[in-house]
């Protein structure tokens, strides 16, 4: 059972925070080349559920992954480099899914959330 208490994902320096309405249903450790490189553990939400807070002087950098049909934009803190999330490049649909890096959340807030390691992309020949 997931908690519906809001949780915050905050980068190391504290410049960027994403608040979501509660724990994700599960945490996915995707094994594609980019997620493995980032060491990310994704919780999935609707774009409309995620709220950004950016401190004065804070900023994020974007990296658009466009290989093999992927249309994800990864956002990281411009100061400390922590990868915060991925967003679809077309955000016109507020019901579209985004991934929030749960490694930026206090682990005590996620203690009982199921974790999965997904090899699906590798098995299907995707990066």
Phi, psi and omega in degrees: 000131182266147178279142178257021172279134179304143175233154183240134171256120184233136178292170185299319182277348177087005181287329183239136176222137172243127177253132178236160190288347181176186179296149174287163177297323177204165176246124184255123173262084182299144182251018174292167187299321183283317180294323176297318180295322179283338185069030186278156175226107191269136165250139187253137182216164169284146179306320182293346180271346186260127180242128180269142166235126180237119179292156176306131181087347179280154179199161175239156174252150180242146172231121181266117175266118184239006182282149175052039175082000179285143178231040183266142172248119179268135180243132178228160178291132179291338182267302185263347175087001182294132177281121186263321187194171163234150184225143173293148182292333177257103184257024180292335181265107181294345177272358179295152184270144172231164178245129177253132182286106183289352174289348178267005181253145174306121184301335178295334179283348185239013189308321186252015178276132180298138177245139178230145171254116185262118176256009185305312181298320180294318181293333180266011176077017177267158177289000000 
